[in-house]
Amino acid sequence: MAHAKLNRRALITGRVLSTAVISPPGCEIASILVQARPERLTDVEAEIARLPGCEIHGRDSRGKLVVVTEAPDAGSLGTLLNTIQSLRDVYSAALVFHAIET
Protein backbone atom coordinates (compact mmCIF):
# COMPACT_ATOMS: atom_id res chain seq x y z
CA MET A 1 0.00 0.00 0.00
CA ALA A 2 1.57 3.27 -1.09
CA HIS A 3 1.40 6.25 1.23
CA ALA A 4 0.87 9.76 -0.10
CA LYS A 5 3.62 12.16 0.71
CA LEU A 6 2.47 14.07 3.79
CA ASN A 7 3.56 17.67 3.92
CA ARG A 8 2.21 20.81 5.48
CA ARG A 9 0.67 22.22 2.28
CA ALA A 10 -1.09 18.94 1.46
CA LEU A 11 -2.50 18.79 4.97
CA ILE A 12 -3.71 22.41 4.97
CA THR A 13 -5.35 22.15 1.55
CA GLY A 14 -6.99 18.82 2.38
CA ARG A 15 -5.25 16.88 -0.39
CA VAL A 16 -4.31 14.10 2.05
CA LEU A 17 -7.97 13.25 2.62
CA SER A 18 -9.71 10.63 0.54
CA THR A 19 -13.08 12.37 0.82
CA ALA A 20 -14.11 16.01 0.68
CA VAL A 21 -14.46 17.95 3.90
CA ILE A 22 -18.06 18.95 4.52
CA SER A 23 -18.93 21.68 7.01
CA PRO A 24 -21.21 20.51 9.81
CA PRO A 25 -24.81 21.74 9.67
CA GLY A 26 -25.71 24.50 12.06
CA CYS A 27 -24.23 27.90 12.67
CA GLU A 28 -21.37 29.78 14.26
CA ILE A 29 -22.07 31.41 17.63
CA ALA A 30 -19.70 34.03 18.97
CA SER A 31 -19.27 36.62 21.67
CA ILE A 32 -17.52 39.86 20.76
CA LEU A 33 -16.21 42.47 23.20
CA VAL A 34 -16.50 45.96 21.72
CA GLN A 35 -14.76 49.08 23.03
CA ALA A 36 -16.31 52.31 21.74
CA ARG A 37 -16.24 56.01 22.54
CA PRO A 38 -18.27 56.27 25.78
CA GLU A 39 -20.09 59.42 24.68
CA ARG A 40 -21.26 57.63 21.48
CA LEU A 41 -22.09 54.28 23.07
CA THR A 42 -25.85 54.53 22.52
CA ASP A 43 -25.37 55.16 18.79
CA VAL A 44 -22.83 52.34 18.43
CA GLU A 45 -25.14 49.99 20.32
CA ALA A 46 -28.02 50.84 17.95
CA GLU A 47 -25.84 50.28 14.86
CA ILE A 48 -24.68 46.87 16.10
CA ALA A 49 -28.20 45.82 17.08
CA ARG A 50 -29.31 46.49 13.48
CA LEU A 51 -26.71 44.07 12.09
CA PRO A 52 -28.17 40.63 11.23
CA GLY A 53 -27.75 38.07 14.01
CA CYS A 54 -26.38 40.52 16.61
CA GLU A 55 -27.71 41.08 20.11
CA ILE A 56 -26.29 43.28 22.86
CA HIS A 57 -25.97 41.29 26.10
CA GLY A 58 -23.96 43.69 28.22
CA ARG A 59 -23.14 47.37 28.44
CA ASP A 60 -20.69 49.42 30.47
CA SER A 61 -20.80 53.21 30.72
CA ARG A 62 -17.03 53.31 30.02
CA GLY A 63 -17.73 52.26 26.42
CA LYS A 64 -17.79 48.47 26.52
CA LEU A 65 -20.41 46.28 24.86
CA VAL A 66 -20.81 42.51 24.92
CA VAL A 67 -22.26 41.38 21.60
CA VAL A 68 -23.55 37.86 21.00
CA THR A 69 -23.93 36.91 17.37
CA GLU A 70 -24.97 34.02 15.20
CA ALA A 71 -23.73 33.50 11.64
CA PRO A 72 -24.22 30.69 9.11
CA ASP A 73 -20.48 30.04 8.67
CA ALA A 74 -17.01 31.16 9.76
CA GLY A 75 -16.61 33.48 6.77
CA SER A 76 -19.80 35.34 7.62
CA LEU A 77 -18.70 35.58 11.23
CA GLY A 78 -15.37 37.09 10.17
CA THR A 79 -17.14 39.58 7.92
CA LEU A 80 -19.44 40.56 10.78
CA LEU A 81 -16.47 41.06 13.13
CA ASN A 82 -14.77 43.26 10.51
CA THR A 83 -17.98 45.23 10.04
CA ILE A 84 -18.21 45.92 13.77
CA GLN A 85 -14.52 46.89 13.94
CA SER A 86 -15.07 49.33 11.06
CA LEU A 87 -18.00 51.15 12.64
CA ARG A 88 -17.45 54.80 13.38
CA ASP A 89 -16.63 55.42 17.07
CA VAL A 90 -15.53 51.78 17.65
CA TYR A 91 -11.98 51.52 18.97
CA SER A 92 -11.78 47.73 18.91
CA ALA A 93 -13.82 44.54 18.60
CA ALA A 94 -12.36 41.27 19.85
CA LEU A 95 -13.70 37.76 19.47
CA VAL A 96 -13.76 36.28 22.98
CA PHE A 97 -15.84 33.13 22.43
CA HIS A 98 -16.64 30.98 19.41
CA ALA A 99 -18.56 27.74 19.03
CA ILE A 100 -20.22 25.74 16.28
CA GLU A 101 -23.83 24.89 16.99
CA THR A 102 -24.88 21.64 15.36
Coordinates of C-alpha atoms in Angstrom, one line a residue:
M1 CA 0.0 0.0 0.0
A2 CA 1.6 3.3 -1.1
H3 CA 1.4 6.3 1.2
A4 CA 0.9 9.8 -0.1
K5 CA 3.6 12.2 0.7
L6 CA 2.5 14.1 3.8
N7 CA 3.6 17.7 3.9
R8 CA 2.2 20.8 5.5
R9 CA 0.7 22.2 2.3
A10 CA -1.1 18.9 1.5
L11 CA -2.5 18.8 5.0
I12 CA -3.7 22.4 5.0
T13 CA -5.3 22.1 1.6
G14 CA -7.0 18.8 2.4
R15 CA -5.3 16.9 -0.4
V16 CA -4.3 14.1 2.1
L17 CA -8.0 13.2 2.6
S18 CA -9.7 10.6 0.5
T19 CA -13.1 12.4 0.8
A20 CA -14.1 16.0 0.7
V21 CA -14.5 18.0 3.9
I22 CA -18.1 19.0 4.5
S23 CA -18.9 21.7 7.0
P24 CA -21.2 20.5 9.8
P25 CA -24.8 21.7 9.7
G26 CA -25.7 24.5 12.1
C27 CA -24.2 27.9 12.7
E28 CA -21.4 29.8 14.3
I29 CA -22.1 31.4 17.6
A30 CA -19.7 34.0 19.0
S31 CA -19.3 36.6 21.7
I32 CA -17.5 39.9 20.8
L33 CA -16.2 42.5 23.2
V34 CA -16.5 46.0 21.7
Q35 CA -14.8 49.1 23.0
A36 CA -16.3 52.3 21.7
R37 CA -16.2 56.0 22.5
P38 CA -18.3 56.3 25.8
E39 CA -20.1 59.4 24.7
R40 CA -21.3 57.6 21.5
L41 CA -22.1 54.3 23.1
T42 CA -25.8 54.5 22.5
D43 CA -25.4 55.2 18.8
V44 CA -22.8 52.3 18.4
E45 CA -25.1 50.0 20.3
A46 CA -28.0 50.8 18.0
E47 CA -25.8 50.3 14.9
I48 CA -24.7 46.9 16.1
A49 CA -28.2 45.8 17.1
R50 CA -29.3 46.5 13.5
L51 CA -26.7 44.1 12.1
P52 CA -28.2 40.6 11.2
G53 CA -27.8 38.1 14.0
C54 CA -26.4 40.5 16.6
E55 CA -27.7 41.1 20.1
I56 CA -26.3 43.3 22.9
H57 CA -26.0 41.3 26.1
G58 CA -24.0 43.7 28.2
R59 CA -23.1 47.4 28.4
D60 CA -20.7 49.4 30.5
S61 CA -20.8 53.2 30.7
R62 CA -17.0 53.3 30.0
G63 CA -17.7 52.3 26.4
K64 CA -17.8 48.5 26.5
L65 CA -20.4 46.3 24.9
V66 CA -20.8 42.5 24.9
V67 CA -22.3 41.4 21.6
V68 CA -23.5 37.9 21.0
T69 CA -23.9 36.9 17.4
E70 CA -25.0 34.0 15.2
A71 CA -23.7 33.5 11.6
P72 CA -24.2 30.7 9.1
D73 CA -20.5 30.0 8.7
A74 CA -17.0 31.2 9.8
G75 CA -16.6 33.5 6.8
S76 CA -19.8 35.3 7.6
L77 CA -18.7 35.6 11.2
G78 CA -15.4 37.1 10.2
T79 CA -17.1 39.6 7.9
L80 CA -19.4 40.6 10.8
L81 CA -16.5 41.1 13.1
N82 CA -14.8 43.3 10.5
T83 CA -18.0 45.2 10.0
I84 CA -18.2 45.9 13.8
Q85 CA -14.5 46.9 13.9
S86 CA -15.1 49.3 11.1
L87 CA -18.0 51.2 12.6
R88 CA -17.5 54.8 13.4
D89 CA -16.6 55.4 17.1
V90 CA -15.5 51.8 17.6
Y91 CA -12.0 51.5 19.0
S92 CA -11.8 47.7 18.9
A93 CA -13.8 44.5 18.6
A94 CA -12.4 41.3 19.9
L95 CA -13.7 37.8 19.5
V96 CA -13.8 36.3 23.0
F97 CA -15.8 33.1 22.4
H98 CA -16.6 31.0 19.4
A99 CA -18.6 27.7 19.0
I100 CA -20.2 25.7 16.3
E101 CA -23.8 24.9 17.0
T102 CA -24.9 21.6 15.4

